Amino acid sequence: MYRTHTCGELRIEHQGKEITLAGWVQRKRELGGMTFVDLRDRFGITQLVFDENSSAELKENIKKLGREFVIQVTGTVRERSSKNKNIPTGDIEIEVSKLSILSPSAVPPFTIEDESDGGDDIRMKYRYLDLRRNPVRENLVLRSKMAHEIRTYLNERDFIETETPVLMKSTPEGARDFVVPSRLNPGEFYALPQSPQIFKQLLMVAGFDRYYQIVKCFRDEDLRADRQPEFTQIDCEMSFVEQEDVLNMFEGLTKQLFKTTKNVEVGEFLRMPYSEAMSKYGSDKPDIRFEMLINDISEVVKGKDFKVFDDAEFIGAICAKGCSEYTRKQLDALTNWVKRPQIGAQGMVYLKCNTDGSLKSSVDKFYSEEDLKQWADICGAETGDLVLVLSGAKEKTLKALGELRLEMANQLGLRDKNTFKPLWVIDFPLLEWDEETQRFYAMHHPFTAPKPEDIPLLETDPGKVRANAYDLVINGVEIGGGSVRIFNSELQAKMFDLLGFTKESAEAQFGFLMSAFKYGAPPHAGIAFGFDRLVSLFCGLDSIRDTIAFPKNNSGRDVMNDAPSPIADAQLDELNIKLDLKEDK
Amino acid sequence: MYRTHTCGELRIEHQGKEITLAGWVQRKRELGGMTFVDLRDRFGITQLVFDENSSAELKENIKKLGREFVIQVTGTVRERSSKNKNIPTGDIEIEVSKLSILSPSAVPPFTIEDESDGGDDIRMKYRYLDLRRNPVRENLVLRSKMAHEIRTYLNERDFIETETPVLMKSTPEGARDFVVPSRLNPGEFYALPQSPQIFKQLLMVAGFDRYYQIVKCFRDEDLRADRQPEFTQIDCEMSFVEQEDVLNMFEGLTKQLFKTTKNVEVGEFLRMPYSEAMSKYGSDKPDIRFEMLINDISEVVKGKDFKVFDDAEFIGAICAKGCSEYTRKQLDALTNWVKRPQIGAQGMVYLKCNTDGSLKSSVDKFYSEEDLKQWADICGAETGDLVLVLSGAKEKTLKALGELRLEMANQLGLRDKNTFKPLWVIDFPLLEWDEETQRFYAMHHPFTAPKPEDIPLLETDPGKVRANAYDLVINGVEIGGGSVRIFNSELQAKMFDLLGFTKESAEAQFGFLMSAFKYGAPPHAGIAFGFDRLVSLFCGLDSIRDTIAFPKNNSGRDVMNDAPSPIADAQLDELNIKLDLKEDK
């Protein structure tokens, strides 16, 4: 037996006991002829002491020890003279009588401490060393615990976890598929699933009633900051339910998860129609930890000869509490911030409600104090506050104000990572019009059901049709989304038609789902959560990367093992493909 | 709300209650002016009654109902006059007052009953209908329950479920990889994992201590009867453990799984060295539900001028209890059975211990009654038994006898699917010599540790070295296997050398694992279970196919959605590959 206890287990009540521990050398120090070693494993750190009167052999071995050596020691638990209140084993130490070096270690390329001195690149290359650091490992321990709590909740409620194929059919719609050449079927390819959407709907047709799966999905996208080519989804579907049933079920899941893994009570979830989210927060995923709502001041600012506002479709303002003393420099920086291409505002107008009671704006020459008072009133601005105004095309301006709102909240420290405010955004539009291709796209996906009362609008004004679709948003992050599905072949055919599919192309892509619907499809609805994002929210991380044991970088590479990599010609030959590299790439 | 109860929920105590149910029409029949409908969902069947005095509208709707229509009914629970004791809802029926047809159904291509009239092919094509059948769905429900019990057991014991990459590095050793062209890295490919072996060892180097994952793995093999290109593994690894710790941990898991999902107590697991399994059972995965051991009768049969035996390296026999009255026809059939190429025996000799006390063999002219008595004694054959003898090269003959043993047990009904006899096969050889390529192959994999006491043999007689490797075998099926790993770079280098790797080729393939070992690797060991096989054993199935919701056929095709399939030229172009189809294929 390599150990009798872990390094996090021994307490004062074990005093006098002979024990064996194994782990990594965190630190070694000499003091008055004695040697102290902090021995580390996943469960904690225990202090080892090597006395002056250790045997010669033991002393020889101690000399060899360096950081990250793996050792096994046998010794006696004794009370420490100077206790360490910061660690659970801090009352005791081990008087070592026997030491074996199980594995020596080269000097690690960065320090294995909570705060490492290693940069991102080197830590990714030696990911197995980075994972030894407590904060990184703890994220993955929490991830494992969350997955188990989720499964327990769903299993208790009659959900069947069902695995769906990873090697499936490629469908051209949506994001790019990763494909896998089939050796046994020359010239043909599998695709890796972007989501198990069609399979989970088939499981409803199959009468499974309640399905879930924590499942890897794949998208071959150009990777942005917080994307990974493979990601994990909590994928769920229910039969004989309406939207309300789904919201209640997964609100319950989310609450229980907060309770069991973080001991946080999040209360009832607010529900907000998409239209309200857009008009008040300039976003379909509002961060409701703070107010600072968007106010439409178009009516009161127009007609005062300020051309910018007179020409604008929409003028909106937010009120930043207690910011009236922002300096010229700070305001210029904010103006530059909203003018960046990602935000795209033309400029920014401000109104300071000074502490002396005066009002000062950047457009004083167009507006009287009376006028400015009106702005302040609409925005609920009081003495000491700062009103920021953007104008332009309505949708774009709302979004820009939404971004500015988040930025001001960051500056004001209003986005506390330990406060959680979940929210259901509901009543999404069914369709989005794309100017470039002059066609409608499904906002959620082509299987989403319109609200029954909006079905007549499908004929007259499809853009106005609202969907029975919903997103779970927490702290401004979209954690999950889903919809009630169409379960009627005719309505589904109508949708495909609106989305510009011909009968043939719809048949080619979704024929087997449509066939399935002919044999008695139950009403059904579902939801999928981004598990990586959920974990990153629970861990207080800004990125999903450290919620994943072995993530890939922005070029989709695993720099630790250097994947992807070239493969042998014989392999290509067996797969009936050859390389076709472009000269100019 | 679509339903107040499920179709498996109502009992006599609900009498008089108004309820709403939804589900599929299993059956409709008319009787004395009344219509009875069996309404089915995943949870059960409830009988609906439509009275003679139903409204005209209701009657109109009833007429339309066919098998597999999805309907919603509201009505009152009442006691049945003729109760059905075979189903839990058999005491009640629903007097229906309201009926909505939610989805009509075309006539299904086969009957949705426990015993279907549909052949394999049609049921695979309409898999979503086949999954409606109780026995098929119940397998998947059990699978889900098993997965959850496994996770619960492991989570309670500090295992961390950690997801490892699906898009990983291709390694030429072992079975063929499925590969995925990388668009962002032209000319390079990911591989899908055959197992997360290297990642789980890296997690041990990372100090995770206890890892598991229920994970999809992939092998691009020519598919045999019971293989799938994607399959599911319960993958586990532990640090600071010896073989004994692993066996105890996973014996505990297996026992608990039997207990919680099948209410079966399986007792202590027998342990058997590989050499004993081979000599007594002719198999490294013995079915120990029955005895019928192989007996070496070489010594007593040689030297009697029967050339076949005199020339043979090995002569072995099994005793089939109570089979002395096998007819000539039955014995000829058995002889033909062992002569099939899969078994490869040259012929078969029998000895009947007749009920009248006489002994009768097929080689009477070479052997006296005295001689035959010796055979019978060695085999423990008594009056009424049949001894079957095969001869030839030792290893091949043992295997053939092992197969014959299973066949006789099948004929004798000794392989009861509800009896479970788990067994650890231990002390596997470390290496296998391959005559064709004149090199050693790792019997388990290249990371398996030799038994410490056998390490000196690595230099002198590598073929004799036993490994700290183990298989879990239940009822003759290999359910899991694993080993203690090498955690020392030098020993690992020695292994690679024995396996014919050059330093460079070992570096190219496993360099990052070897690098990891330089920074303090703990002793570690692990195991992987074939989850599909485990489920099929628990379900009493002969194949893994029906443990999988959407399996593929023997050509790796999903016949339901016709995957794999050709992809667009533009897709190929983006991936920097082109087709290279062979004329002669």
Short mmCIF file of C-alpha atoms in Angstrom, two decimals, chain A residues 206-573:
data_model
loop_
_atom_site.label_atom_id
_atom_site.label_comp_id
_atom_site.label_asym_id
_atom_site.label_seq_id
_atom_site.Cartn_x
_atom_site.Cartn_y
_atom_site.Cartn_z
CA ALA A 206 -39.63 7.25 -30.08
CA GLY A 207 -41.57 7.90 -26.89
CA PHE A 208 -38.57 8.41 -24.58
CA ASP A 209 -40.54 11.26 -22.98
CA ARG A 210 -37.58 12.81 -21.14
CA TYR A 211 -34.06 12.75 -22.54
CA TYR A 212 -30.81 14.35 -21.55
CA GLN A 213 -27.17 13.99 -22.33
CA ILE A 214 -24.00 15.79 -21.30
CA VAL A 215 -22.34 15.63 -24.66
CA LYS A 216 -19.43 16.88 -26.74
CA CYS A 217 -20.39 19.00 -29.74
CA PHE A 218 -18.22 20.37 -32.51
CA ARG A 219 -18.09 23.48 -34.66
CA ASP A 220 -15.44 24.20 -37.23
CA GLU A 221 -15.53 27.96 -36.82
CA ASP A 222 -12.80 30.53 -36.99
CA LEU A 223 -11.98 30.55 -33.33
CA ARG A 224 -12.64 33.68 -31.37
CA ALA A 225 -11.43 34.43 -27.89
CA ASP A 226 -13.82 32.19 -26.03
CA ARG A 227 -14.60 29.39 -28.46
CA GLN A 228 -13.27 25.88 -28.61
CA PRO A 229 -13.68 23.53 -31.60
CA GLU A 230 -15.13 20.96 -29.20
CA PHE A 231 -17.40 22.03 -26.38
CA THR A 232 -19.81 20.37 -24.02
CA GLN A 233 -23.55 20.75 -23.95
CA ILE A 234 -26.19 19.70 -21.42
CA ASP A 235 -28.78 18.65 -23.94
CA CYS A 236 -32.39 18.04 -22.86
CA GLU A 237 -35.77 17.33 -24.40
CA MET A 238 -39.24 16.63 -22.96
CA SER A 239 -42.52 15.39 -24.42
CA PHE A 240 -46.08 16.45 -23.64
CA VAL A 241 -44.90 19.76 -22.25
CA GLU A 242 -45.41 23.44 -22.85
CA GLN A 243 -42.90 26.23 -22.47
CA GLU A 244 -43.92 26.76 -18.85
CA ASP A 245 -43.06 23.16 -17.94
CA VAL A 246 -39.59 23.47 -19.46
CA LEU A 247 -38.85 26.77 -17.73
CA ASN A 248 -39.91 25.37 -14.37
CA MET A 249 -37.93 22.17 -14.78
CA PHE A 250 -34.68 23.91 -15.69
CA GLU A 251 -35.13 26.80 -13.30
CA GLY A 252 -35.33 24.07 -10.66
CA LEU A 253 -32.16 22.46 -11.97
CA THR A 254 -30.25 25.73 -11.98
CA LYS A 255 -31.38 26.62 -8.47
CA GLN A 256 -30.41 23.22 -7.13
CA LEU A 257 -27.02 23.47 -8.80
CA PHE A 258 -26.35 26.83 -7.18
CA LYS A 259 -27.49 25.46 -3.84
CA THR A 260 -25.56 22.17 -3.87
CA THR A 261 -22.30 23.32 -5.41
CA LYS A 262 -22.02 26.94 -4.23
CA ASN A 263 -24.49 27.13 -1.37
CA VAL A 264 -26.13 30.11 -3.07
CA GLU A 265 -29.90 30.75 -3.06
CA VAL A 266 -30.83 32.55 -6.27
CA GLY A 267 -34.59 32.93 -5.76
CA GLU A 268 -37.25 33.10 -8.47
CA PHE A 269 -35.97 33.84 -11.95
CA LEU A 270 -37.18 37.02 -13.59
CA ARG A 271 -38.77 36.61 -17.04
CA MET A 272 -38.34 39.25 -19.67
CA PRO A 273 -39.59 39.41 -23.25
CA TYR A 274 -36.90 39.82 -25.87
CA SER A 275 -38.36 43.21 -26.86
CA GLU A 276 -37.97 44.52 -23.31
CA ALA A 277 -34.43 43.16 -23.03
CA MET A 278 -33.50 44.99 -26.20
CA SER A 279 -35.18 48.30 -25.31
CA LYS A 280 -34.07 48.48 -21.67
CA TYR A 281 -30.72 46.72 -21.78
CA GLY A 282 -29.70 46.89 -25.44
CA SER A 283 -28.99 43.17 -25.33
CA ASP A 284 -30.74 39.82 -25.60
CA LYS A 285 -28.67 38.71 -22.61
CA PRO A 286 -29.04 41.49 -20.07
CA ASP A 287 -26.87 41.60 -16.98
CA ILE A 288 -29.49 42.39 -14.32
CA ARG A 289 -27.12 42.53 -11.37
CA PHE A 290 -27.46 46.31 -11.70
CA GLU A 291 -30.02 48.75 -13.12
CA MET A 292 -28.67 51.56 -15.30
CA LEU A 293 -31.49 51.01 -17.82
CA ILE A 294 -31.58 52.56 -21.25
CA ASN A 295 -33.99 55.52 -21.53
CA ASP A 296 -35.48 56.70 -24.76
CA ILE A 297 -35.07 60.49 -24.73
CA SER A 298 -35.81 60.98 -28.43
CA GLU A 299 -38.97 63.02 -27.80
CA VAL A 300 -37.41 65.63 -25.55
CA VAL A 301 -34.13 66.17 -27.42
CA LYS A 302 -35.45 66.67 -30.91
CA GLY A 303 -36.36 70.02 -32.44
CA LYS A 304 -33.65 72.05 -30.67
CA ASP A 305 -31.52 72.51 -33.78
CA PHE A 306 -28.93 69.93 -32.72
CA LYS A 307 -28.68 68.24 -36.08
CA VAL A 308 -27.14 65.00 -34.84
CA PHE A 309 -30.13 64.31 -32.66
CA ASP A 310 -32.66 65.74 -35.09
CA ASP A 311 -31.47 63.33 -37.79
CA ALA A 312 -31.26 60.30 -35.53
CA GLU A 313 -33.85 57.56 -35.53
CA PHE A 314 -33.27 57.02 -31.86
CA ILE A 315 -31.61 58.84 -28.97
CA GLY A 316 -31.01 56.88 -25.79
CA ALA A 317 -29.35 57.55 -22.48
CA ILE A 318 -28.09 55.75 -19.43
CA CYS A 319 -27.44 57.21 -16.02
CA ALA A 320 -24.17 56.32 -14.25
CA LYS A 321 -24.71 56.92 -10.57
CA GLY A 322 -22.12 59.05 -8.77
CA CYS A 323 -20.03 59.71 -11.87
CA SER A 324 -20.58 63.45 -12.25
CA GLU A 325 -16.94 64.08 -11.42
CA TYR A 326 -15.62 62.11 -14.37
CA THR A 327 -12.76 64.14 -15.83
CA ARG A 328 -12.47 65.37 -19.38
CA LYS A 329 -9.88 62.66 -19.94
CA GLN A 330 -12.18 59.92 -18.67
CA LEU A 331 -15.03 61.18 -20.85
CA ASP A 332 -12.79 61.35 -23.92
CA ALA A 333 -11.69 57.79 -23.24
CA LEU A 334 -15.34 56.69 -23.07
CA THR A 335 -16.09 58.52 -26.30
CA ASN A 336 -13.22 56.73 -27.99
CA TRP A 337 -14.43 53.47 -26.51
CA VAL A 338 -17.93 53.80 -28.05
CA LYS A 339 -16.43 54.87 -31.37
CA ARG A 340 -14.42 51.64 -31.74
CA PRO A 341 -15.66 49.54 -34.68
CA GLN A 342 -17.03 46.83 -32.36
CA ILE A 343 -19.42 49.41 -30.86
CA GLY A 344 -19.66 51.75 -33.82
CA ALA A 345 -21.21 54.88 -32.26
CA GLN A 346 -20.59 58.18 -34.05
CA GLY A 347 -19.97 60.06 -30.84
CA MET A 348 -21.20 60.49 -27.28
CA VAL A 349 -23.01 63.29 -25.50
CA TYR A 350 -22.85 63.64 -21.73
CA LEU A 351 -24.75 65.45 -19.03
CA LYS A 352 -23.18 65.97 -15.62
CA CYS A 353 -25.52 66.55 -12.69
CA ASN A 354 -22.94 68.32 -10.61
CA THR A 355 -22.88 68.13 -6.84
CA ASP A 356 -23.37 71.90 -6.66
CA GLY A 357 -26.76 71.43 -8.34
CA SER A 358 -25.70 72.75 -11.74
CA LEU A 359 -26.15 70.77 -14.98
CA LYS A 360 -23.35 70.65 -17.50
CA SER A 361 -23.55 68.94 -20.86
CA SER A 362 -21.34 68.64 -23.93
CA VAL A 363 -24.15 70.21 -26.00
CA ASP A 364 -24.95 73.18 -23.79
CA LYS A 365 -25.30 75.54 -26.70
CA PHE A 366 -28.35 73.69 -28.03
CA TYR A 367 -30.13 72.94 -24.78
CA SER A 368 -31.34 75.11 -21.91
CA GLU A 369 -30.95 74.08 -18.27
CA GLU A 370 -34.69 73.37 -18.42
CA ASP A 371 -34.12 70.97 -21.35
CA LEU A 372 -31.30 69.22 -19.59
CA LYS A 373 -33.43 68.90 -16.47
CA GLN A 374 -35.91 66.94 -18.60
CA TRP A 375 -33.19 64.52 -19.73
CA ALA A 376 -32.09 64.01 -16.15
CA ASP A 377 -35.67 63.38 -15.02
CA ILE A 378 -36.33 60.75 -17.67
CA CYS A 379 -33.11 58.97 -16.73
CA GLY A 380 -33.71 59.28 -12.98
CA ALA A 381 -30.42 61.17 -12.69
CA GLU A 382 -29.80 62.98 -9.44
CA THR A 383 -27.12 65.24 -8.09
CA GLY A 384 -23.74 63.57 -8.57
CA ASP A 385 -24.82 61.44 -11.53
CA LEU A 386 -23.60 61.30 -15.11
CA VAL A 387 -25.93 60.79 -18.08
CA LEU A 388 -24.41 59.32 -21.26
CA VAL A 389 -26.28 59.70 -24.54
CA LEU A 390 -25.87 57.86 -27.85
CA SER A 391 -27.88 58.36 -31.01
CA GLY A 392 -28.36 56.84 -34.44
CA ALA A 393 -30.22 53.95 -36.01
CA LYS A 394 -32.40 52.42 -33.31
CA GLU A 395 -31.22 48.83 -33.12
CA LYS A 396 -27.55 49.68 -33.42
CA THR A 397 -27.78 52.48 -30.87
CA LEU A 398 -29.56 50.27 -28.37
CA LYS A 399 -26.81 47.69 -28.71
CA ALA A 400 -24.12 50.35 -28.32
CA LEU A 401 -25.84 51.66 -25.20
CA GLY A 402 -26.01 48.07 -23.93
CA GLU A 403 -22.26 47.76 -24.32
CA LEU A 404 -21.63 51.16 -22.75
CA ARG A 405 -23.85 50.15 -19.84
CA LEU A 406 -21.67 47.07 -19.22
CA GLU A 407 -18.49 49.11 -19.50
CA MET A 408 -19.74 51.70 -16.98
CA ALA A 409 -20.78 48.86 -14.65
CA ASN A 410 -17.27 47.43 -14.91
CA GLN A 411 -15.80 50.82 -14.07
CA LEU A 412 -18.16 51.16 -11.11
CA GLY A 413 -17.55 47.62 -9.85
CA LEU A 414 -21.21 46.66 -10.21
CA ARG A 415 -20.51 43.21 -11.66
CA ASP A 416 -19.63 41.23 -8.58
CA LYS A 417 -18.65 37.67 -9.53
CA ASN A 418 -20.20 36.27 -6.40
CA THR A 419 -23.65 37.71 -7.11
CA PHE A 420 -25.80 35.64 -9.45
CA LYS A 421 -28.93 36.98 -11.14
CA PRO A 422 -30.56 34.49 -13.47
CA LEU A 423 -33.16 35.57 -15.96
CA TRP A 424 -35.33 33.96 -18.61
CA VAL A 425 -35.45 35.92 -21.83
CA ILE A 426 -38.60 34.81 -23.68
CA ASP A 427 -40.69 35.63 -26.74
CA PHE A 428 -37.81 35.76 -29.20
CA PRO A 429 -38.64 36.57 -32.82
CA LEU A 430 -39.06 33.37 -34.83
CA LEU A 431 -37.18 34.70 -37.86
CA GLU A 432 -34.42 37.14 -38.61
CA TRP A 433 -34.28 38.92 -41.97
CA ASP A 434 -30.87 38.99 -43.56
CA GLU A 435 -30.38 41.99 -45.86
CA GLU A 436 -27.39 40.57 -47.66
CA THR A 437 -28.93 37.27 -48.76
CA GLN A 438 -32.48 38.72 -48.80
CA ARG A 439 -33.96 35.83 -46.86
CA PHE A 440 -35.19 34.87 -43.43
CA TYR A 441 -33.06 32.81 -41.09
CA ALA A 442 -34.37 30.90 -38.09
CA MET A 443 -33.33 32.87 -35.00
CA HIS A 444 -33.14 29.69 -32.90
CA HIS A 445 -33.36 26.82 -35.40
CA PRO A 446 -35.79 25.63 -38.09
CA PHE A 447 -37.68 23.34 -35.68
CA THR A 448 -38.77 26.11 -33.32
CA ALA A 449 -42.53 26.57 -32.95
CA PRO A 450 -44.15 29.96 -33.43
CA LYS A 451 -46.46 31.19 -30.66
CA PRO A 452 -49.90 29.81 -31.58
CA GLU A 453 -51.47 33.27 -31.50
CA ASP A 454 -48.86 34.52 -34.01
CA ILE A 455 -49.32 31.74 -36.56
CA PRO A 456 -51.61 33.87 -38.81
CA LEU A 457 -48.74 36.38 -39.10
CA LEU A 458 -46.65 33.73 -40.85
CA GLU A 459 -48.68 34.56 -43.97
CA THR A 460 -48.81 38.33 -43.58
CA ASP A 461 -45.76 39.53 -41.65
CA PRO A 462 -43.35 36.69 -40.83
CA GLY A 463 -40.79 39.02 -39.27
CA LYS A 464 -43.27 39.85 -36.49
CA VAL A 465 -43.92 36.26 -35.46
CA ARG A 466 -42.73 35.47 -31.96
CA ALA A 467 -41.39 32.05 -31.13
CA ASN A 468 -41.90 29.85 -28.11
CA ALA A 469 -38.18 30.15 -27.55
CA TYR A 470 -36.29 31.02 -24.39
CA ASP A 471 -32.78 31.70 -23.18
CA LEU A 472 -31.42 31.35 -19.69
CA VAL A 473 -29.17 34.32 -19.03
CA ILE A 474 -27.08 34.70 -15.89
CA ASN A 475 -25.05 37.85 -15.22
CA GLY A 476 -25.14 38.83 -18.88
CA VAL A 477 -23.99 35.43 -20.11
CA GLU A 478 -26.23 33.23 -22.25
CA ILE A 479 -26.07 29.94 -20.38
CA GLY A 480 -28.75 28.01 -22.21
CA GLY A 481 -31.42 28.26 -24.83
CA GLY A 482 -34.23 26.23 -26.23
CA SER A 483 -37.68 26.19 -27.67
CA VAL A 484 -40.95 24.43 -28.07
CA ARG A 485 -40.65 22.41 -31.29
CA ILE A 486 -42.90 22.08 -34.27
CA PHE A 487 -44.36 18.56 -34.22
CA ASN A 488 -46.65 18.88 -37.18
CA SER A 489 -45.35 18.06 -40.67
CA GLU A 490 -47.38 20.79 -42.41
CA LEU A 491 -46.24 23.57 -40.11
CA GLN A 492 -42.68 22.30 -40.43
CA ALA A 493 -42.99 22.34 -44.24
CA LYS A 494 -44.28 25.92 -44.02
CA MET A 495 -41.20 26.86 -41.95
CA PHE A 496 -38.81 25.29 -44.42
CA ASP A 497 -40.58 27.22 -47.15
CA LEU A 498 -40.17 30.53 -45.29
CA LEU A 499 -36.49 29.72 -44.75
CA GLY A 500 -35.99 29.37 -48.49
CA PHE A 501 -35.67 25.61 -48.67
CA THR A 502 -37.05 23.92 -51.73
CA LYS A 503 -39.09 20.83 -51.06
CA GLU A 504 -36.16 18.79 -52.36
CA SER A 505 -33.46 20.44 -50.27
CA ALA A 506 -35.59 20.17 -47.13
CA GLU A 507 -36.18 16.52 -47.95
CA ALA A 508 -32.47 15.87 -48.54
CA GLN A 509 -31.46 17.40 -45.23
CA PHE A 510 -34.28 16.68 -42.86
CA GLY A 511 -36.22 14.00 -44.67
CA PHE A 512 -35.77 11.38 -41.99
CA LEU A 513 -37.08 13.74 -39.30
CA MET A 514 -40.07 14.63 -41.47
CA SER A 515 -40.72 10.94 -42.10
CA ALA A 516 -40.57 10.31 -38.39
CA PHE A 517 -43.21 13.00 -37.81
CA LYS A 518 -45.63 11.00 -39.97
CA TYR A 519 -45.85 8.25 -37.37
CA GLY A 520 -47.24 10.16 -34.42
CA ALA A 521 -44.94 12.84 -33.01
CA PRO A 522 -45.77 14.06 -29.51
CA PRO A 523 -45.66 17.76 -28.63
CA HIS A 524 -42.15 18.37 -27.34
CA ALA A 525 -39.74 21.06 -26.25
CA GLY A 526 -36.19 21.24 -25.08
CA ILE A 527 -33.19 23.21 -24.02
CA ALA A 528 -29.41 23.01 -24.22
CA PHE A 529 -26.96 24.54 -21.78
CA GLY A 530 -23.39 25.44 -22.62
CA PHE A 531 -21.71 23.42 -19.91
CA ASP A 532 -18.28 25.02 -20.30
CA ARG A 533 -19.79 28.47 -19.88
CA LEU A 534 -21.88 27.39 -16.92
CA VAL A 535 -18.76 26.03 -15.22
CA SER A 536 -16.80 29.18 -16.03
CA LEU A 537 -19.61 31.26 -14.47
CA PHE A 538 -19.61 29.10 -11.36
CA CYS A 539 -15.80 29.30 -11.15
CA GLY A 540 -15.74 33.06 -11.65
CA LEU A 541 -13.59 32.73 -14.78
CA ASP A 542 -13.65 35.09 -17.75
CA SER A 543 -12.88 32.33 -20.24
CA ILE A 544 -14.05 28.77 -20.74
CA ARG A 545 -10.50 27.61 -21.32
CA ASP A 546 -9.68 26.76 -17.74
CA THR A 547 -12.88 24.77 -17.33
CA ILE A 548 -11.42 22.27 -19.84
CA ALA A 549 -8.64 19.85 -18.90
CA PHE A 550 -6.89 19.92 -22.28
CA PRO A 551 -8.12 22.95 -24.26
CA LYS A 552 -7.00 24.02 -27.70
CA ASN A 553 -5.56 27.39 -28.63
CA ASN A 554 -7.04 29.94 -31.04
CA SER A 555 -5.82 28.00 -34.07
CA GLY A 556 -7.48 24.86 -32.81
CA ARG A 557 -4.13 23.35 -31.80
CA ASP A 558 -3.31 21.31 -28.76
CA VAL A 559 0.16 22.69 -28.18
CA MET A 560 0.95 20.04 -25.57
CA ASN A 561 0.83 17.09 -27.94
CA ASP A 562 1.02 19.04 -31.18
CA ALA A 563 -2.34 18.06 -32.69
CA PRO A 564 -3.49 18.25 -35.42
CA SER A 565 -0.55 16.78 -37.32
CA PRO A 566 0.23 15.34 -40.77
CA ILE A 567 -0.74 11.70 -41.31
CA ALA A 568 0.92 9.02 -43.40
CA ASP A 569 0.27 8.76 -47.15
CA ALA A 570 -0.85 5.18 -46.63
CA GLN A 571 -3.57 6.44 -44.28
CA LEU A 572 -4.78 8.97 -46.83
CA ASP A 573 -4.74 6.31 -49.50
#
